[in-house]
Every structure is written in structure tokens, then in C-alpha cells.
Amino acid sequence: MSVPVRQTRPVAPLAGAPARSVPGSVRPLPAPAPIAGPFAQLVAAFRKDVLLSWRSRAQAMAVVVFGATALLLLSFAVGPDAASLRRFAGGFLWVALLFSSTLALSESFRAESEAKALEGLLLLPASPVSLFYGKALANWLQLLLVGIGLLPILIVLYDPDLTRLPALAGILALGSAALSAPGTLYAGMASQVRAQQVLLPLLLFPLVVPVLLAAVKASSLLLLGDPMGQAGAWALLLAAFNGIYWPLCGLLFSKVIEE
Amino acid sequence: MAFEAIPKPSPRAPLVAGAFLAVAAALLAVGSYIGLFVAPPEHFMGEVQRIMYVHVPTAWNAMLALTFAFVCAIVVLFKQDWKWDARLEAWLEIGVLLSFLLCVQGSIWAKPTWGVWWDWDPRLTTTAVLCFAFVGILALRRFVEDPVKRATWSAVATIVAYVDVPIVYFSVKWWNSLHQTQSTPQTVASSMITPLRINAFGILFLIVGLSILRSQLARRKIAAELAPPLPEQDRLAPTGGVA
């Protein structure tokens, strides 16, 4: 995958951008760009990953469709009883999102591992920490969009209470962030080994049990009614998980890709 | 210096491990004898409760084994030494084995006491989640062929999974609870403490002995993986006869 090089100012090419030179003609090398700060590196990595997802949006769309299919199948597990469907809606939303997340996460490293671009990224004067956060933020955005994409299907199939939808979007944001940080770390490992389709869920699913518990509880409370105001406590648990795993995974990611 | 010196198996290790295992066998024999025949049956649960003399020591030692694995993982990342990778592998396997046994014993105890095989209690669920999480790390070790990556990645995954333990515990605790109060020497009668303590040390000696043997095996495997390839004629010799 190539990444467009902005024409307005000289920028070092990212991710092994092919030189658009005619064979035979010798072009002088561009002057080395000044090394950007960690935040600018993060933004560049984030931009690259979002752009890659946008270019292959058919794949991203397929992830949403996969999640929707999972929602449909899960409703068959319960049967056509409207009351129990409504009761399980929160749980099914998160199981569908969790299954879709493994597709989205392994996809996020596929381009790099196919084009052997990870080595190229590591040669850049950029810190792996910025690369990690760029990618994790892009994955978060993508998972959040998948979750939001699943909402209309959830509403149609399970007919939940819609009065607290904005709060549910907040839970979706917290929960998909909690999936994205360890998910990006493990996808980075899994992308480099055989049997990656098995390995990523095997490592990620047990780890995110607390995320699933808290997100399901909070979503069910928001969809069914929350007389005791408990959803906030579960949101706090999600926030705590994020608070622990975003720094930890960023710290450890350099160990995973530096060789 | 990162992962350079090829580890050599220690000649004294089998003797040390054997000593640990012998002490473990003696302690477990004494502890189980007292637990089965000397200690009084529990007031409410009766004879069923005697599984506690294995169950509670297993629980303590499972946590201990995974904590050792966590410590080994941190040392692997900082010292980058094959010896610690071998220890990490040993403690990971022992931790998985003990947490699996813990779930099995818990089910055996739960059926006559609570009437169900499984209960979504924080400690039981946390143990099951841990078991799966660390089985995943063992699978990771099998899938990665590059030994340096294998060591680093399994250390990273061990740290990430171990940090999850308290989070899983508290999330399940808030979610649902039924388990009886944790058994510690303070919560049980004094005649029950002795076999509990003896068995706890018995299992501790057992797993230390096993970990020594297992890490020696891991050292040999790493040494074999890192050994320079055989000379050309040796490698070709077996296929020489094929026309």
C-alpha cells in the first residue's frame, strides 16, 4: 500500500512508499525531513492506518456484515420470544463486537506483514510507542464504527429501550478502546506467526473477560432500564481497564516488534 | 548481550530436583494421612470437606506458580537471558497445570456441597479465565519458531495476562458471588491447620522440584535449537542412499 506524500512540505515517505521515478532516471534524494516529535509521529501513524482502512473499506464493511450475521445467529439461539431477546440484547451486541474485533484487529497488521512494511516502519526515526498508539487509536476508531454500525441491526432485531442511546455510545467507546489496546499488541504478535487466526482470539478473549462483563452489564442496564444507577460503576471499571492497559501495552509493544 | 550465551544444563540439577521431590512426597504422604484419617470431619459438609486439604494448598501454590512466572517474565525482558526463559516456560506450565487441577477439584467439591458442578464465583471463574489465558501463552510458545521472539513475546504476554488477574477477580466478584469464605489458617479449626500447612509445603516442594527438571529440559531444547547446523556431509548422509 502506498501512502500519499504531501506535496506542500517535504516529508519522509512512510511505510515503504514506492518512489514514483521512471526507471533509468536518477533523482536526487530528498533532503532528510526533520525528525518530528512523538505526537506528530503518532498522528502520522494514525493517519496512515485510517487511510489504509479507508482504502480497503470493503474489508471494513465486511467486518460489520460479519457482526450483523453474528447478531442474527445469536437471536436464533434464543428463539422468537421478544422479552428474552430484549433481555439478551446487550450481551449479544458485545459478543458480536468481540468476534468482529478479531477480524478487524488482524486485518490492521495484514497490510504491514504482507508488504514486509513493519521493518520499514521500524527503520523510520519514529518511536515504536508512537506507532503503537497510532495503530491502537485507528483500531479503536474502527471498532467503534463497527459497534455503531451494529446498533441499527440490534434495534431492529431485539427492540431494546432507546432512551439512553447516547450513554450506550459512551459505553461502546470505552469498551472498544479496552478491546483495542491489548488487541493491537496481540495482533502485532499474531501477524508474525503462522496460525494467526487461532492465536489472536486465544490470547485476547480470556484477557478481555472483565471488559466483556462490564460492557455487557452496562449495556444491558442502559437498554433495559437502570433504576439503581449502576451503569456508571461498570463504566468506571471499563475506564480503569483502559487506564491500565493503554500505558502497559504501549510500553510493551516496542519489545514485541523490535528485533 | 541479548540472548547470547547458550544455556548449559546444570549437572547438579537432577539431584537438587530429586531432593525436592523426595521431601514433597514425604510431606504429602504425612499431610494426606493426617487430613484423611486424623483430622475431624467438618461439621456441615462431613467427609466431603477433606478435599480441602488438597484444594486449598493447590490454590495457594497455583497463584504462587503464576507469580513466579510473572517474575521470570520481567527478568526475561530486562536481562534477556535464556536461563530465565527456561524458568518462565517451566512456571507457565506448572501454573496452568495447577489452575486446571484447581478447577477440577473445585467442581468435585462443589457438586456435593452446592449441588452444581460449576458456579460463577469470583475465585473459580478467575481461575478458569487464568487457565485459559496462560494456555494461550503456551500455545503462543508453540507457534513462534524464532527463539528470541518466542522468549520476548511470551514474557510480554505473561505480564499482560498477570496484570489482568485482579481485574478479572473484582469484575466477577461484583458480577456474582456465592463461594464460601476463603479458607486460611485463621478460619478453620486448629486440628485442620496442620494437614493444610503440611500439604501446602508438600505441593510447594513438588512444584519447585518439577520446575527445576522442566527448566533443565527447556535449556536443552534451546541449546539444541541454537546449535550451529551440522557439517555438510553429516547432513547429507541419511539421504545419500536415495537415487
XYZ file of C-alpha atoms in Angstrom:
502
model
C 0.000 0.000 0.000
C 1.327 3.369 -0.845
C 0.782 6.409 1.246
C 0.404 9.779 -0.396
C 3.274 12.113 0.232
C 2.031 15.569 0.861
C 3.319 17.985 -1.710
C 3.247 21.132 0.400
C 6.305 20.338 2.503
C 8.983 17.676 2.325
C 8.003 14.700 4.431
C 9.867 11.422 4.756
C 7.912 8.698 2.935
C 6.015 6.425 5.259
C 5.591 2.701 5.129
C 7.735 1.897 2.152
C 6.084 4.283 -0.284
C 7.306 3.366 -3.755
C 9.428 6.002 -5.410
C 7.490 7.188 -8.419
C 10.589 7.530 -10.550
C 10.947 6.389 -14.116
C 13.486 3.553 -14.306
C 16.778 4.874 -15.508
C 16.305 8.465 -14.457
C 18.279 9.367 -11.368
C 16.576 11.705 -8.975
C 18.422 13.382 -6.150
C 17.362 12.095 -2.766
C 15.049 14.476 -0.944
C 16.583 16.320 1.944
C 16.013 14.398 5.183
C 12.979 15.728 6.942
C 13.430 16.999 10.459
C 12.565 14.330 12.996
C 9.082 15.069 14.199
C 8.044 14.936 17.839
C 6.373 11.831 19.264
C 2.925 13.332 18.912
C 3.439 14.180 15.241
C 4.706 10.620 14.710
C 1.582 9.291 16.392
C -0.639 11.422 14.183
C 1.228 10.256 11.074
C 0.866 6.595 12.084
C -2.820 7.094 12.911
C -3.383 8.856 9.598
C -1.654 6.063 7.698
C -3.764 3.348 9.354
C -7.053 5.189 8.949
C -6.179 5.831 5.329
C -5.363 2.158 4.788
C -8.696 1.163 6.321
C -10.487 3.720 4.187
C -8.802 2.484 1.011
C -9.830 -1.095 1.829
C -13.250 -0.095 3.130
C -14.870 -3.126 1.540
C -12.968 -5.175 4.118
C -14.131 -2.889 6.956
C -17.678 -3.181 5.674
C -17.361 -6.969 5.625
C -16.458 -6.855 9.326
C -19.711 -5.015 10.078
C -21.654 -7.514 7.987
C -19.968 -10.345 9.877
C -21.038 -8.771 13.185
C -24.584 -8.349 11.874
C -24.669 -12.006 10.848
C -23.476 -12.972 14.313
C -26.295 -10.884 15.855
C -28.811 -12.617 13.616
C -27.478 -16.078 14.506
C -27.431 -15.308 18.226
C -31.098 -14.349 18.074
C -31.837 -17.851 16.748
C -30.160 -19.262 19.855
C -32.830 -17.594 21.992
C -35.911 -18.041 19.847
C -38.583 -15.589 18.834
C -39.637 -14.584 22.359
C -39.480 -10.765 22.359
C -38.951 -10.385 26.098
C -35.935 -12.684 26.288
C -34.487 -11.221 23.081
C -34.662 -7.792 24.680
C -33.047 -9.125 27.840
C -30.063 -10.607 25.974
C -29.581 -7.689 23.549
C -26.687 -6.120 25.483
C -24.808 -9.389 25.768
C -25.264 -10.286 22.124
C -24.084 -6.856 20.995
C -20.773 -7.342 22.796
C -20.258 -10.938 21.734
C -20.826 -9.895 18.119
C -18.465 -6.950 18.527
C -15.813 -9.145 20.178
C -15.931 -11.652 17.324
C -15.784 -8.882 14.733
C -12.890 -7.248 16.577
C -10.558 -10.192 15.911
C -11.185 -9.766 12.186
C -10.605 -6.021 12.320
C -7.515 -6.318 14.518
C -5.754 -8.976 12.480
C -6.609 -7.009 9.346
C -4.846 -3.984 10.825
C -1.475 -5.749 10.631
C -2.131 -7.708 7.439
C -1.032 -4.897 5.125
C 2.224 -4.488 7.054
C 3.054 -8.166 7.228
C 2.185 -8.781 3.576
C 4.270 -5.910 2.271
C 7.012 -6.523 4.890
C 6.399 -2.910 5.807
C 6.841 -3.351 9.555
C 10.613 -3.427 9.037
C 10.311 -0.248 7.006
C 8.315 1.436 9.735
C 10.920 0.456 12.299
C 13.683 1.996 10.185
C 11.956 5.356 10.403
C 13.228 7.744 13.041
C 9.947 7.190 14.853
C 9.453 5.564 18.227
C 7.544 2.253 18.344
C 5.428 3.776 21.102
C 4.034 6.358 18.664
C 3.485 3.642 16.066
C 1.568 1.599 18.638
C -0.659 4.432 19.765
C -1.338 5.479 16.171
C -2.408 1.974 15.294
C -4.336 1.397 18.524
C -6.248 4.655 18.052
C -7.048 3.721 14.451
C -8.271 0.321 15.631
C -10.335 1.964 18.343
C -11.974 4.202 15.751
C -12.673 1.235 13.520
C -14.128 -0.911 16.333
C -16.252 1.991 17.489
C -17.602 2.411 13.973
C -18.321 -1.327 13.783
C -20.175 -1.076 17.100
C -22.185 1.897 15.916
C -22.879 0.061 12.661
C -24.261 -2.874 14.629
C -26.642 -0.680 16.646
C -29.380 -0.314 13.976
C -29.409 -4.089 13.439
C -29.577 -4.615 17.197
C -32.502 -2.203 17.441
C -34.384 -3.879 14.612
C -33.803 -7.448 15.805
C -34.085 -7.038 19.567
C -36.267 -3.953 20.040
C -34.474 -2.509 23.095
C -35.327 0.642 25.002
C -33.775 3.571 23.126
C -33.991 6.380 25.670
C -30.364 6.057 26.817
C -28.718 5.637 23.414
C -26.086 8.401 23.903
C -24.910 6.737 27.115
C -24.718 3.447 25.242
C -22.477 5.125 22.666
C -20.221 6.125 25.570
C -20.053 2.500 26.752
C -19.290 1.438 23.181
C -16.428 3.945 23.092
C -14.973 2.741 26.405
C -15.423 -0.931 25.599
C -13.951 -0.769 22.109
C -10.984 1.186 23.494
C -10.467 -1.599 26.021
C -10.519 -4.178 23.220
C -8.238 -2.144 21.010
C -5.183 -1.638 23.269
C -4.418 -5.291 24.136
C -5.875 -6.351 20.797
C -3.365 -4.249 18.878
C -0.495 -5.633 20.974
C -1.538 -9.239 20.407
C -2.388 -8.667 16.736
C 1.163 -7.381 16.312
C 2.458 -10.694 17.629
C -0.081 -12.881 15.868
C 0.509 -11.237 12.497
C 4.075 -12.529 12.504
C 3.367 -16.193 13.171
C 1.598 -18.998 11.419
C -1.877 -19.842 12.753
C -2.585 -16.183 13.450
C -6.346 -16.677 13.098
C -6.295 -19.024 16.079
C -3.713 -17.256 18.154
C -5.291 -13.808 18.379
C -8.624 -14.911 19.915
C -6.851 -17.485 22.065
C -4.748 -14.738 23.652
C -7.252 -11.894 23.566
C -10.538 -13.464 24.699
C -9.509 -14.589 28.203
C -7.784 -11.264 28.758
C -10.846 -9.175 27.933
C -13.260 -11.131 30.141
C -13.557 -8.148 32.525
C -14.226 -5.846 29.550
C -16.948 -8.134 28.313
C -18.503 -8.438 31.776
C -18.505 -4.720 32.429
C -19.621 -3.723 28.929
C -22.429 -6.287 28.869
C -23.644 -5.256 32.317
C -23.541 -1.567 31.492
C -25.171 -2.005 28.071
C -27.923 -4.240 29.451
C -28.645 -1.731 32.187
C -28.840 1.075 29.632
C -31.016 -0.938 27.249
C -33.380 -2.329 29.905
C -33.524 0.485 32.427
C -31.134 1.309 35.227
C -33.175 2.084 38.353
C -30.200 1.885 40.714
C -27.830 3.897 38.508
C -25.307 1.068 38.385
C -24.143 1.566 34.813
C -21.745 4.279 35.939
C -19.813 1.828 38.150
C -19.355 -0.572 35.236
C -18.245 2.312 33.015
C -15.690 3.115 35.706
C -14.390 -0.463 35.555
C -14.011 -0.128 31.780
C -12.209 3.175 32.262
C -9.884 1.546 34.813
C -9.105 -1.296 32.403
C -8.263 1.287 29.746
C -6.182 3.229 32.251
C -4.105 0.136 32.987
C -3.798 -1.418 29.543
C -3.238 1.602 27.292
C 0.027 2.580 29.043
C 1.114 -1.032 29.672
C 0.607 -2.191 26.090
C 2.310 0.906 24.701
C 5.278 0.185 26.944
C 5.493 -3.476 25.926
C 4.819 -3.026 22.203
C 8.393 -1.933 21.483
C 9.553 -5.282 22.903
C 7.191 -7.094 20.550
C 8.296 -5.504 17.294
C 11.911 -4.533 17.965
C 14.214 -7.270 16.788
C 24.316 -9.432 25.327
C 20.725 -10.055 24.383
C 20.105 -13.793 24.472
C 23.711 -14.662 23.644
C 25.164 -17.297 25.963
C 23.703 -20.664 25.014
C 22.423 -22.220 28.243
C 24.091 -25.356 29.535
C 22.190 -27.887 31.604
C 23.406 -27.937 35.157
C 24.811 -31.313 36.298
C 23.602 -30.811 39.880
C 20.013 -30.028 38.873
C 18.626 -33.594 38.823
C 19.996 -34.203 42.321
C 18.516 -30.987 43.692
C 15.195 -31.682 41.986
C 15.222 -35.230 43.320
C 15.771 -33.938 46.854
C 12.858 -31.518 46.489
C 10.603 -34.258 45.109
C 11.546 -36.644 47.923
C 10.721 -34.044 50.564
C 7.476 -33.303 48.682
C 6.493 -36.978 48.657
C 7.151 -37.294 52.385
C 5.246 -34.104 53.245
C 2.289 -35.004 51.033
C 2.126 -38.507 52.490
C 2.093 -37.188 56.060
C -0.269 -34.310 55.290
C -2.736 -36.502 53.411
C -2.644 -39.151 56.147
C -3.488 -36.560 58.798
C -6.087 -34.978 56.536
C -7.802 -38.255 55.717
C -7.609 -40.157 58.997
C -6.650 -37.902 61.917
C -8.389 -34.556 61.377
C -12.067 -34.490 62.369
C -14.766 -34.351 59.666
C -16.254 -30.926 59.130
C -19.478 -30.108 60.979
C -21.731 -29.319 57.983
C -20.043 -30.843 54.971
C -18.823 -34.052 56.607
C -16.201 -36.187 54.906
C -16.505 -34.277 51.606
C -14.682 -31.394 53.180
C -11.451 -33.427 53.308
C -10.771 -32.400 49.702
C -9.895 -29.051 51.241
C -6.506 -30.476 52.249
C -5.615 -30.693 48.552
C -7.795 -27.922 47.182
C -6.650 -25.012 49.327
C -2.903 -25.832 49.066
C -3.353 -26.188 45.293
C -4.956 -22.754 45.166
C -2.125 -21.125 47.122
C 0.522 -22.809 45.005
C -1.237 -22.077 41.694
C -1.144 -18.366 42.470
C 2.457 -18.726 43.612
C 3.454 -20.523 40.386
C 1.874 -17.854 38.197
C 3.518 -15.158 40.306
C 6.876 -16.870 39.756
C 6.094 -16.929 36.012
C 5.356 -13.187 36.150
C 8.672 -12.514 37.914
C 10.526 -14.662 35.359
C 8.812 -12.733 32.545
C 10.009 -9.400 33.922
C 13.554 -10.734 34.313
C 13.459 -12.115 30.741
C 12.623 -8.658 29.404
C 15.329 -6.922 31.419
C 18.173 -9.465 31.430
C 17.418 -11.244 28.139
C 18.878 -14.483 29.442
C 17.907 -17.948 28.210
C 18.022 -19.329 31.734
C 15.097 -17.136 32.718
C 13.202 -18.048 29.566
C 13.576 -21.704 30.558
C 12.285 -20.897 34.046
C 9.399 -18.924 32.559
C 8.383 -21.911 30.451
C 8.559 -24.220 33.471
C 6.476 -21.973 35.719
C 3.926 -21.248 32.995
C 3.280 -24.949 32.526
C 3.111 -25.617 36.251
C 0.775 -22.662 36.741
C -1.550 -23.900 34.001
C -1.481 -27.434 35.402
C -2.276 -26.295 38.942
C -5.047 -23.935 37.883
C -6.591 -26.701 35.798
C -6.399 -29.082 38.768
C -7.898 -26.352 40.915
C -10.943 -26.081 38.638
C -11.354 -29.865 38.641
C -11.086 -30.116 42.437
C -13.410 -27.153 42.827
C -16.032 -28.904 40.686
C -15.664 -32.152 42.632
C -16.166 -30.261 45.875
C -18.970 -28.073 44.536
C -21.223 -30.885 43.303
C -21.996 -32.479 46.718
C -21.786 -29.174 48.622
C -23.609 -26.686 46.427
C -25.393 -29.157 44.131
C -23.760 -27.839 40.957
C -20.516 -28.635 39.156
C -19.819 -25.061 38.284
C -20.624 -21.813 39.934
C -19.798 -18.322 38.697
C -17.946 -17.413 41.810
C -15.045 -14.926 41.583
C -12.268 -17.303 42.577
C -13.472 -20.228 40.481
C -14.137 -18.056 37.445
C -10.865 -16.184 37.832
C -9.004 -19.489 37.976
C -10.734 -20.712 34.827
C -10.014 -17.451 32.999
C -6.385 -17.612 34.136
C -6.110 -21.175 32.967
C -7.320 -20.194 29.501
C -5.160 -17.066 29.381
C -1.992 -18.969 30.216
C -2.875 -21.882 27.920
C -2.968 -19.218 25.196
C 0.575 -18.207 26.130
C 1.743 -21.831 25.980
C 0.151 -22.022 22.509
C 1.996 -18.831 21.555
C 5.257 -20.504 22.569
C 4.496 -23.437 20.276
C 3.605 -21.244 17.305
C 6.624 -18.926 17.328
C 9.670 -20.522 15.740
C 12.256 -17.803 16.346
C 13.545 -18.478 19.896
C 14.297 -14.815 20.668
C 10.820 -13.709 19.599
C 9.306 -16.632 21.482
C 11.064 -15.623 24.704
C 10.226 -11.929 24.401
C 6.633 -12.369 23.303
C 5.730 -14.951 25.899
C 7.253 -12.701 28.552
C 5.158 -9.772 27.290
C 2.011 -11.908 27.170
C 2.684 -13.253 30.677
C 2.956 -9.738 32.080
C -0.214 -8.628 30.284
C -2.152 -11.689 31.479
C -0.894 -11.491 35.067
C -1.900 -7.843 35.399
C -5.403 -8.969 34.432
C -5.766 -11.286 37.453
C -7.042 -8.717 39.991
C -9.243 -7.055 37.351
C -10.907 -10.351 36.456
C -11.302 -11.188 40.133
C -13.023 -7.952 41.085
C -15.173 -7.773 37.964
C -16.519 -11.280 38.561
C -16.919 -10.519 42.249
C -19.160 -7.557 41.511
C -20.947 -9.580 38.880
C -21.910 -12.570 41.028
C -20.824 -14.308 44.221
C -21.537 -17.463 46.267
C -18.185 -19.039 47.249
C -17.654 -19.770 50.907
C -15.211 -17.552 52.750
C -11.643 -18.214 51.763
C -10.059 -20.924 53.930
C -6.989 -19.673 55.747
C -5.434 -20.972 58.956
C -7.491 -18.314 60.770
C -10.860 -19.577 59.502
C -10.517 -23.300 60.221
C -10.169 -25.334 63.403
C -6.639 -25.864 64.674
C -6.742 -29.616 64.025
C -7.315 -28.854 60.354
C -4.457 -26.366 60.094
C -1.683 -28.938 60.400
C -2.544 -31.065 57.339
C -3.351 -27.894 55.371
C 0.067 -26.417 56.068
C 1.934 -29.691 55.531
C 0.240 -30.261 52.186
C 0.822 -26.665 51.129
C 4.556 -27.096 51.669
C 4.385 -30.542 50.083
C 2.934 -29.111 46.873
C 5.383 -26.209 47.003
C 8.345 -28.617 47.173
C 6.753 -30.700 44.420
C 6.374 -27.785 42.003
C 9.839 -26.417 42.765
C 11.310 -29.841 42.008
C 9.259 -30.125 38.829
C 10.194 -26.602 37.760
C 13.899 -27.438 38.111
C 13.509 -30.513 35.903
C 11.291 -28.675 33.388
C 13.593 -25.695 33.069
C 16.560 -28.001 32.554
C 14.622 -29.640 29.731
C 13.808 -26.213 28.290
C 17.504 -25.270 28.447
C 18.435 -28.369 26.485
C 15.791 -27.611 23.869
C 17.005 -24.029 23.458
C 20.612 -25.222 23.234
C 19.588 -27.726 20.540
C 17.692 -25.045 18.616
C 20.575 -22.592 18.743
C 23.294 -25.148 17.993
C 25.136 -24.488 14.728
C 23.936 -26.683 11.862
C 25.689 -29.981 11.335
C 28.587 -30.155 8.861
C 27.580 -30.635 5.260
C 28.449 -34.359 4.855
C 26.628 -35.280 8.107
C 23.510 -33.535 6.997
C 23.547 -35.196 3.598
C 24.429 -38.663 4.917
C 20.904 -40.007 5.559
C 19.690 -39.035 2.103
C 22.843 -40.344 0.397
C 21.332 -43.710 -0.475
C 18.327 -42.263 -2.262
C 18.792 -42.373 -6.000
